[in-house]
Amino acid sequence: MPSFNQSIFHPAVFFLTGIPGFETYHAWLSIPFCCLYAIAISGNGMILFVILTESSLHEPMYYFLCMLSFTDLGLCLSTLVTMLCIFWFNAREISFDACIGQMFFIHGFTFMESSVLLAMAFDRFIAICNPLRYATILTNSRIIKVGFAIVIRGTMPLVPLLLLLKRLSFCRSHVLHHSYCFHPDVMKLSCTDTKINSAFGLAIVISTAGIDSVLILLSYVLIIHSVLSIASPEERKKAFGTCVSHINAVAIFYIPMISLSLVHRFGKHAPPLVHTLIANVYLLIPPVMNPVIYSVKTKQIRKAMLKIFSLKLI
């Protein structure tokens, strides 16, 4: 009897979910997912390689882009194994400790990406509103300090959050709604009081992504005010053009994240397929789209990539 109770209240494993209702087609569905992972990993890897090897791109703007690609790459690799194992081998089991570890990396890279987007907004603000002091404000030493601060800010709050999760008892279904471990999803399976966990998790989200989104919005209000004061329409167009890629990156990051949070908060009666699709969009769209956006919209990145490819062909 003790071992039976222990298995009920402290699960050794959780069961991940693929695409509900399409289990027989998982092998075929793995093809588009493999393509998305391949695009995300190769695209972000190429951005990192180009920026690190091309001396002309050793500028603050591209260092922050390098950080963005690093977080996107980490987010992809955090779920690659579990997701493909479900589609290829129907291996849905994940141990409780492995689930905790995966949550640490998924949420950590998510919060880091939010901080990077804020740093990139600050970079654009300085470049447009105070261009004469750009080089003196964003020095290499300060960018390194910002990078360390982003890592600490993204990971340190998760330690107490996940320790609070380990104290919970689980006596309901151990089946998760996603192909990876997500904190609100795991917390819902607990049969004990989760008010502290929920409040602490909400506080972390507000203090990271919430504050970041407000500051990003504020920075663009100031940027727009500064740009509109420029007399020349050509100069206005050029100034706005430097922000287009970042605005797109902010949109494709925050819209899926907010949608997933709303579904978990208010979509208790939504079909499981809705949870799964939004979770996969949140996970894969930003890492896939960011390299595409910056490769297409940023002339310097595009030229550096063409240069590397031409040298390889020669």
mmCIF file of C-alpha atoms in Angstrom:
data_model
loop_
_atom_site.group_PDB
_atom_site.id
_atom_site.type_symbol
_atom_site.label_atom_id
_atom_site.label_comp_id
_atom_site.label_asym_id
_atom_site.label_seq_id
_atom_site.Cartn_x
_atom_site.Cartn_y
_atom_site.Cartn_z
ATOM 1 C CA MET A 1 0.000 0.000 0.000
ATOM 2 C CA PRO A 2 2.738 2.608 0.734
ATOM 3 C CA SER A 3 4.336 2.095 -2.668
ATOM 4 C CA PHE A 4 0.898 2.432 -4.347
ATOM 5 C CA ASN A 5 0.216 5.733 -2.543
ATOM 6 C CA GLN A 6 3.652 6.994 -3.391
ATOM 7 C CA SER A 7 3.091 6.249 -7.083
ATOM 8 C CA ILE A 8 -0.186 8.179 -6.928
ATOM 9 C CA PHE A 9 1.029 11.261 -5.074
ATOM 10 C CA HIS A 10 4.581 11.474 -6.393
ATOM 11 C CA PRO A 11 4.499 10.381 -10.040
ATOM 12 C CA ALA A 12 7.607 8.802 -11.480
ATOM 13 C CA VAL A 13 6.531 9.844 -14.973
ATOM 14 C CA PHE A 14 4.280 12.185 -16.893
ATOM 15 C CA PHE A 15 2.814 11.417 -20.297
ATOM 16 C CA LEU A 16 3.295 13.951 -23.072
ATOM 17 C CA THR A 17 0.781 14.492 -25.863
ATOM 18 C CA GLY A 18 1.363 14.641 -29.597
ATOM 19 C CA ILE A 19 -1.444 15.929 -31.829
ATOM 20 C CA PRO A 20 -4.737 14.776 -30.234
ATOM 21 C CA GLY A 21 -6.958 12.891 -32.665
ATOM 22 C CA PHE A 22 -4.155 12.447 -35.196
ATOM 23 C CA GLU A 23 -2.071 9.809 -33.422
ATOM 24 C CA THR A 24 -2.170 7.443 -36.413
ATOM 25 C CA TYR A 25 -0.670 10.172 -38.596
ATOM 26 C CA HIS A 26 2.197 11.115 -36.288
ATOM 27 C CA ALA A 27 4.807 9.690 -38.650
ATOM 28 C CA TRP A 28 3.555 11.933 -41.455
ATOM 29 C CA LEU A 29 3.067 14.925 -39.180
ATOM 30 C CA SER A 30 6.685 14.619 -38.091
ATOM 31 C CA ILE A 31 7.789 15.741 -41.574
ATOM 32 C CA PRO A 32 6.638 19.393 -41.276
ATOM 33 C CA PHE A 33 7.876 19.501 -37.682
ATOM 34 C CA CYS A 34 11.291 18.212 -38.759
ATOM 35 C CA CYS A 35 11.369 20.869 -41.485
ATOM 36 C CA LEU A 36 10.545 23.603 -38.962
ATOM 37 C CA TYR A 37 13.228 22.392 -36.566
ATOM 38 C CA ALA A 38 15.749 22.180 -39.414
ATOM 39 C CA ILE A 39 14.954 25.741 -40.533
ATOM 40 C CA ALA A 40 15.135 27.076 -36.971
ATOM 41 C CA ILE A 41 18.408 25.345 -36.078
ATOM 42 C CA SER A 42 20.175 26.006 -39.380
ATOM 43 C CA GLY A 43 18.858 29.587 -39.634
ATOM 44 C CA ASN A 44 19.847 30.620 -36.121
ATOM 45 C CA GLY A 45 23.119 28.735 -36.409
ATOM 46 C CA MET A 46 23.892 30.625 -39.628
ATOM 47 C CA ILE A 47 23.070 33.984 -37.986
ATOM 48 C CA LEU A 48 25.447 33.170 -35.118
ATOM 49 C CA PHE A 49 28.203 32.022 -37.481
ATOM 50 C CA VAL A 50 27.893 35.053 -39.766
ATOM 51 C CA ILE A 51 27.939 37.604 -36.936
ATOM 52 C CA LEU A 52 30.841 35.964 -35.101
ATOM 53 C CA THR A 53 33.026 35.520 -38.201
ATOM 54 C CA GLU A 54 32.255 38.719 -40.132
ATOM 55 C CA SER A 55 34.178 41.628 -38.580
ATOM 56 C CA SER A 56 31.933 44.242 -40.215
ATOM 57 C CA LEU A 57 29.033 42.937 -38.088
ATOM 58 C CA HIS A 58 30.826 43.365 -34.773
ATOM 59 C CA GLU A 59 28.462 46.123 -33.656
ATOM 60 C CA PRO A 60 25.972 46.357 -30.751
ATOM 61 C CA MET A 61 22.907 45.781 -32.946
ATOM 62 C CA TYR A 62 24.297 42.512 -34.288
ATOM 63 C CA TYR A 63 25.578 41.358 -30.912
ATOM 64 C CA PHE A 64 22.013 41.592 -29.623
ATOM 65 C CA LEU A 65 20.808 39.712 -32.705
ATOM 66 C CA CYS A 66 23.399 37.068 -31.859
ATOM 67 C CA MET A 67 21.854 36.768 -28.374
ATOM 68 C CA LEU A 68 18.387 36.444 -29.931
ATOM 69 C CA SER A 69 19.551 33.603 -32.179
ATOM 70 C CA PHE A 70 21.212 31.891 -29.210
ATOM 71 C CA THR A 71 17.986 31.932 -27.172
ATOM 72 C CA ASP A 72 15.948 30.698 -30.154
ATOM 73 C CA LEU A 73 18.433 27.889 -30.704
ATOM 74 C CA GLY A 74 18.258 26.905 -27.037
ATOM 75 C CA LEU A 75 14.455 26.947 -27.115
ATOM 76 C CA CYS A 76 14.416 24.565 -30.100
ATOM 77 C CA LEU A 77 16.951 22.142 -28.666
ATOM 78 C CA SER A 78 15.068 22.037 -25.333
ATOM 79 C CA THR A 79 12.113 20.249 -26.955
ATOM 80 C CA LEU A 80 13.592 18.586 -30.029
ATOM 81 C CA VAL A 81 14.149 15.148 -28.472
ATOM 82 C CA THR A 82 10.804 14.764 -26.657
ATOM 83 C CA MET A 83 8.740 16.006 -29.590
ATOM 84 C CA LEU A 84 10.374 13.818 -32.242
ATOM 85 C CA CYS A 85 10.346 10.784 -29.931
ATOM 86 C CA ILE A 86 6.568 11.159 -29.652
ATOM 87 C CA PHE A 87 6.085 11.389 -33.416
ATOM 88 C CA TRP A 88 8.545 8.647 -34.376
ATOM 89 C CA PHE A 89 8.420 6.126 -31.520
ATOM 90 C CA ASN A 90 5.287 7.089 -29.545
ATOM 91 C CA ALA A 91 7.648 7.529 -26.556
ATOM 92 C CA ARG A 92 5.399 9.734 -24.431
ATOM 93 C CA GLU A 93 6.831 9.070 -20.981
ATOM 94 C CA ILE A 94 9.043 11.637 -19.271
ATOM 95 C CA SER A 95 10.288 11.367 -15.699
ATOM 96 C CA PHE A 96 9.312 14.002 -13.174
ATOM 97 C CA ASP A 97 12.911 15.222 -12.764
ATOM 98 C CA ALA A 98 13.457 15.339 -16.537
ATOM 99 C CA CYS A 99 10.217 17.301 -16.834
ATOM 100 C CA ILE A 100 11.462 19.802 -14.242
ATOM 101 C CA GLY A 101 14.748 20.138 -16.146
ATOM 102 C CA GLN A 102 12.991 20.705 -19.461
ATOM 103 C CA MET A 103 10.757 23.365 -17.885
ATOM 104 C CA PHE A 104 13.849 25.164 -16.591
ATOM 105 C CA PHE A 105 15.324 25.464 -20.085
ATOM 106 C CA ILE A 106 12.055 26.253 -21.888
ATOM 107 C CA HIS A 107 10.979 29.009 -19.487
ATOM 108 C CA GLY A 108 14.547 30.211 -19.021
ATOM 109 C CA PHE A 109 15.153 30.731 -22.743
ATOM 110 C CA THR A 110 11.687 32.312 -23.072
ATOM 111 C CA PHE A 111 12.408 34.914 -20.382
ATOM 112 C CA MET A 112 15.884 35.499 -21.811
ATOM 113 C CA GLU A 113 14.396 36.131 -25.261
ATOM 114 C CA SER A 114 12.028 38.684 -23.771
ATOM 115 C CA SER A 115 14.994 40.459 -22.160
ATOM 116 C CA VAL A 116 16.962 40.367 -25.422
ATOM 117 C CA LEU A 117 14.052 41.969 -27.287
ATOM 118 C CA LEU A 118 14.011 44.725 -24.647
ATOM 119 C CA ALA A 119 17.771 45.239 -25.086
ATOM 120 C CA MET A 120 17.288 45.438 -28.857
ATOM 121 C CA ALA A 121 14.540 48.054 -28.356
ATOM 122 C CA PHE A 122 16.939 50.083 -26.202
ATOM 123 C CA ASP A 123 19.578 49.741 -28.931
ATOM 124 C CA ARG A 124 17.170 51.158 -31.546
ATOM 125 C CA PHE A 125 16.119 53.932 -29.146
ATOM 126 C CA ILE A 126 19.718 55.075 -28.637
ATOM 127 C CA ALA A 127 20.569 54.736 -32.352
ATOM 128 C CA ILE A 128 17.633 56.931 -33.431
ATOM 129 C CA CYS A 129 17.118 59.326 -30.521
ATOM 130 C CA ASN A 130 20.736 59.863 -29.479
ATOM 131 C CA PRO A 131 22.975 58.694 -32.361
ATOM 132 C CA LEU A 132 25.990 60.825 -31.396
ATOM 133 C CA ARG A 133 26.363 58.982 -28.081
ATOM 134 C CA TYR A 134 25.548 55.514 -29.471
ATOM 135 C CA ALA A 135 29.150 54.258 -29.508
ATOM 136 C CA THR A 136 29.936 55.617 -26.054
ATOM 137 C CA ILE A 137 26.783 54.202 -24.422
ATOM 138 C CA LEU A 138 26.764 50.722 -25.971
ATOM 139 C CA THR A 139 30.386 49.719 -25.504
ATOM 140 C CA ASN A 140 31.530 46.102 -25.743
ATOM 141 C CA SER A 141 32.003 45.836 -21.964
ATOM 142 C CA ARG A 142 28.465 47.059 -21.326
ATOM 143 C CA ILE A 143 27.030 44.647 -23.877
ATOM 144 C CA ILE A 144 28.812 41.763 -22.109
ATOM 145 C CA LYS A 145 27.331 42.929 -18.787
ATOM 146 C CA VAL A 146 23.887 43.117 -20.392
ATOM 147 C CA GLY A 147 24.334 39.544 -21.664
ATOM 148 C CA PHE A 148 25.165 38.253 -18.175
ATOM 149 C CA ALA A 149 22.236 40.187 -16.706
ATOM 150 C CA ILE A 150 19.885 38.633 -19.285
ATOM 151 C CA VAL A 151 21.008 35.112 -18.349
ATOM 152 C CA ILE A 152 20.678 35.744 -14.594
ATOM 153 C CA ARG A 153 17.298 37.475 -14.976
ATOM 154 C CA GLY A 154 15.970 34.629 -17.092
ATOM 155 C CA THR A 155 17.121 31.720 -14.925
ATOM 156 C CA MET A 156 17.367 32.751 -11.261
ATOM 157 C CA PRO A 157 13.606 33.246 -10.621
ATOM 158 C CA LEU A 158 12.947 29.758 -12.008
ATOM 159 C CA VAL A 159 14.860 28.004 -9.220
ATOM 160 C CA PRO A 160 12.330 28.749 -6.437
ATOM 161 C CA LEU A 161 9.449 28.310 -8.900
ATOM 162 C CA LEU A 162 10.492 24.755 -9.764
ATOM 163 C CA LEU A 163 11.332 23.919 -6.137
ATOM 164 C CA LEU A 164 7.773 24.934 -5.226
ATOM 165 C CA LEU A 165 6.528 22.609 -7.961
ATOM 166 C CA LYS A 166 8.448 19.645 -6.529
ATOM 167 C CA ARG A 167 6.594 19.944 -3.216
ATOM 168 C CA LEU A 168 3.186 19.413 -4.854
ATOM 169 C CA SER A 169 1.273 16.142 -4.747
ATOM 170 C CA PHE A 170 -0.174 14.668 -7.935
ATOM 171 C CA CYS A 171 -3.177 12.377 -7.748
ATOM 172 C CA ARG A 172 -4.976 13.174 -10.994
ATOM 173 C CA SER A 173 -4.222 12.179 -14.551
ATOM 174 C CA HIS A 174 -0.523 12.424 -15.384
ATOM 175 C CA VAL A 175 -1.221 13.275 -19.038
ATOM 176 C CA LEU A 176 0.045 16.697 -20.157
ATOM 177 C CA HIS A 177 -1.528 18.710 -22.973
ATOM 178 C CA HIS A 178 1.712 19.401 -24.853
ATOM 179 C CA SER A 179 4.688 17.645 -26.401
ATOM 180 C CA TYR A 180 6.898 19.213 -23.743
ATOM 181 C CA CYS A 181 6.687 20.189 -20.067
ATOM 182 C CA PHE A 182 5.108 23.581 -19.439
ATOM 183 C CA HIS A 183 4.745 24.907 -15.875
ATOM 184 C CA PRO A 184 1.008 25.810 -15.921
ATOM 185 C CA ASP A 185 0.227 22.485 -17.609
ATOM 186 C CA VAL A 186 2.042 20.437 -14.945
ATOM 187 C CA MET A 187 0.654 22.553 -12.097
ATOM 188 C CA LYS A 188 -2.940 21.827 -13.178
ATOM 189 C CA LEU A 189 -2.423 18.112 -12.506
ATOM 190 C CA SER A 190 -1.777 18.672 -8.801
ATOM 191 C CA CYS A 191 -4.453 17.758 -6.282
ATOM 192 C CA THR A 192 -3.010 20.061 -3.590
ATOM 193 C CA ASP A 193 -3.294 23.823 -3.170
ATOM 194 C CA THR A 194 -1.385 25.608 -5.951
ATOM 195 C CA LYS A 195 -2.182 29.219 -5.027
ATOM 196 C CA ILE A 196 1.424 29.952 -4.028
ATOM 197 C CA ASN A 197 2.753 28.366 -7.231
ATOM 198 C CA SER A 198 0.263 30.227 -9.384
ATOM 199 C CA ALA A 199 0.907 33.583 -7.676
ATOM 200 C CA PHE A 200 4.692 33.179 -7.855
ATOM 201 C CA GLY A 201 4.540 32.100 -11.502
ATOM 202 C CA LEU A 202 2.348 35.091 -12.364
ATOM 203 C CA ALA A 203 4.733 37.407 -10.493
ATOM 204 C CA ILE A 204 7.677 36.102 -12.533
ATOM 205 C CA VAL A 205 5.823 36.571 -15.819
ATOM 206 C CA ILE A 206 4.792 40.119 -14.895
ATOM 207 C CA SER A 207 8.274 41.065 -13.663
ATOM 208 C CA THR A 208 9.924 39.760 -16.842
ATOM 209 C CA ALA A 209 7.794 39.595 -19.977
ATOM 210 C CA GLY A 210 5.186 42.005 -18.587
ATOM 211 C CA ILE A 211 7.652 44.772 -17.722
ATOM 212 C CA ASP A 212 9.666 44.090 -20.893
ATOM 213 C CA SER A 213 6.618 44.513 -23.138
ATOM 214 C CA VAL A 214 5.673 47.817 -21.456
ATOM 215 C CA LEU A 215 9.234 49.172 -21.782
ATOM 216 C CA ILE A 216 9.433 48.054 -25.424
ATOM 217 C CA LEU A 217 6.167 49.875 -26.121
ATOM 218 C CA LEU A 218 7.456 52.972 -24.315
ATOM 219 C CA SER A 219 10.699 52.917 -26.294
ATOM 220 C CA TYR A 220 8.767 52.869 -29.570
ATOM 221 C CA VAL A 221 6.561 55.750 -28.438
ATOM 222 C CA LEU A 222 9.752 57.773 -27.890
ATOM 223 C CA ILE A 223 11.225 56.535 -31.178
ATOM 224 C CA ILE A 224 8.109 57.537 -33.124
ATOM 225 C CA HIS A 225 8.108 60.961 -31.443
ATOM 226 C CA SER A 226 11.761 61.435 -32.367
ATOM 227 C CA VAL A 227 11.310 60.238 -35.952
ATOM 228 C CA LEU A 228 8.294 62.482 -36.579
ATOM 229 C CA SER A 229 10.407 65.478 -35.609
ATOM 230 C CA ILE A 230 12.727 64.762 -38.532
ATOM 231 C CA ALA A 231 11.941 67.097 -41.399
ATOM 232 C CA SER A 232 13.044 64.919 -44.304
ATOM 233 C CA PRO A 233 10.582 62.148 -45.349
ATOM 234 C CA GLU A 234 13.527 60.131 -46.643
ATOM 235 C CA GLU A 235 15.226 60.246 -43.260
ATOM 236 C CA ARG A 236 11.972 59.223 -41.557
ATOM 237 C CA LYS A 237 11.616 56.232 -43.849
ATOM 238 C CA LYS A 238 15.222 55.203 -43.210
ATOM 239 C CA ALA A 239 14.800 55.513 -39.425
ATOM 240 C CA PHE A 240 11.596 53.468 -39.402
ATOM 241 C CA GLY A 241 13.230 50.908 -41.707
ATOM 242 C CA THR A 242 15.846 50.093 -39.085
ATOM 243 C CA CYS A 243 13.059 49.106 -36.647
ATOM 244 C CA VAL A 244 10.912 46.908 -38.912
ATOM 245 C CA SER A 245 12.772 43.665 -38.209
ATOM 246 C CA HIS A 246 12.673 44.193 -34.454
ATOM 247 C CA ILE A 247 8.952 45.065 -34.479
ATOM 248 C CA ASN A 248 8.244 41.832 -36.380
ATOM 249 C CA ALA A 249 10.365 39.839 -33.906
ATOM 250 C CA VAL A 250 8.476 41.364 -30.959
ATOM 251 C CA ALA A 251 5.101 40.544 -32.562
ATOM 252 C CA ILE A 252 5.905 36.901 -33.355
ATOM 253 C CA PHE A 253 7.237 36.378 -29.814
ATOM 254 C CA TYR A 254 4.592 38.069 -27.676
ATOM 255 C CA ILE A 255 1.429 37.181 -29.625
ATOM 256 C CA PRO A 256 1.874 33.358 -29.332
ATOM 257 C CA MET A 257 3.039 33.671 -25.705
ATOM 258 C CA ILE A 258 0.014 35.764 -24.706
ATOM 259 C CA SER A 259 -2.296 33.410 -26.618
ATOM 260 C CA LEU A 260 -0.892 30.351 -24.811
ATOM 261 C CA SER A 261 -1.189 32.078 -21.421
ATOM 262 C CA LEU A 262 -4.816 33.018 -22.112
ATOM 263 C CA VAL A 263 -5.667 29.467 -23.179
ATOM 264 C CA HIS A 264 -4.181 28.073 -19.958
ATOM 265 C CA ARG A 265 -5.933 30.686 -17.816
ATOM 266 C CA PHE A 266 -9.364 30.779 -19.444
ATOM 267 C CA GLY A 267 -9.565 27.903 -21.931
ATOM 268 C CA LYS A 268 -10.279 25.054 -19.532
ATOM 269 C CA HIS A 269 -13.072 23.775 -21.766
ATOM 270 C CA ALA A 270 -11.212 24.315 -25.045
ATOM 271 C CA PRO A 271 -10.492 21.151 -27.087
ATOM 272 C CA PRO A 272 -7.063 19.578 -26.413
ATOM 273 C CA LEU A 273 -6.136 20.208 -30.048
ATOM 274 C CA VAL A 274 -6.354 23.969 -29.436
ATOM 275 C CA HIS A 275 -3.923 23.743 -26.497
ATOM 276 C CA THR A 276 -1.494 21.656 -28.538
ATOM 277 C CA LEU A 277 -1.539 23.825 -31.666
ATOM 278 C CA ILE A 278 -1.042 27.097 -29.772
ATOM 279 C CA ALA A 279 1.730 25.506 -27.692
ATOM 280 C CA ASN A 280 3.560 24.389 -30.845
ATOM 281 C CA VAL A 281 3.121 27.813 -32.476
ATOM 282 C CA TYR A 282 4.528 29.459 -29.329
ATOM 283 C CA LEU A 283 7.484 27.096 -29.366
ATOM 284 C CA LEU A 284 8.455 26.993 -33.061
ATOM 285 C CA ILE A 285 7.286 30.140 -34.857
ATOM 286 C CA PRO A 286 9.707 32.666 -33.244
ATOM 287 C CA PRO A 287 12.843 30.493 -33.767
ATOM 288 C CA VAL A 288 11.780 29.769 -37.364
ATOM 289 C CA MET A 289 10.757 33.304 -38.341
ATOM 290 C CA ASN A 290 13.455 35.420 -36.664
ATOM 291 C CA PRO A 291 16.330 34.270 -38.932
ATOM 292 C CA VAL A 292 14.075 34.689 -41.981
ATOM 293 C CA ILE A 293 13.041 38.217 -40.941
ATOM 294 C CA TYR A 294 16.568 39.415 -40.226
ATOM 295 C CA SER A 295 18.018 37.751 -43.321
ATOM 296 C CA VAL A 296 15.440 39.409 -45.578
ATOM 297 C CA LYS A 297 15.143 42.811 -43.894
ATOM 298 C CA THR A 298 18.751 43.431 -42.818
ATOM 299 C CA LYS A 299 20.998 44.223 -45.777
ATOM 300 C CA GLN A 300 24.259 43.674 -43.866
ATOM 301 C CA ILE A 301 23.224 40.174 -42.730
ATOM 302 C CA ARG A 302 22.064 39.290 -46.225
ATOM 303 C CA LYS A 303 25.322 40.493 -47.790
ATOM 304 C CA ALA A 304 27.432 38.587 -45.252
ATOM 305 C CA MET A 305 25.481 35.374 -45.902
ATOM 306 C CA LEU A 306 25.843 35.759 -49.683
ATOM 307 C CA LYS A 307 29.554 36.398 -49.228
ATOM 308 C CA ILE A 308 30.014 33.205 -47.185
ATOM 309 C CA PHE A 309 27.991 31.121 -49.640
ATOM 310 C CA SER A 310 29.907 32.513 -52.630
ATOM 311 C CA LEU A 311 33.249 31.729 -50.973
ATOM 312 C CA LYS A 312 32.093 28.154 -50.306
ATOM 313 C CA LEU A 313 31.004 27.733 -53.908
ATOM 314 C CA ILE A 314 34.360 29.012 -55.162
#
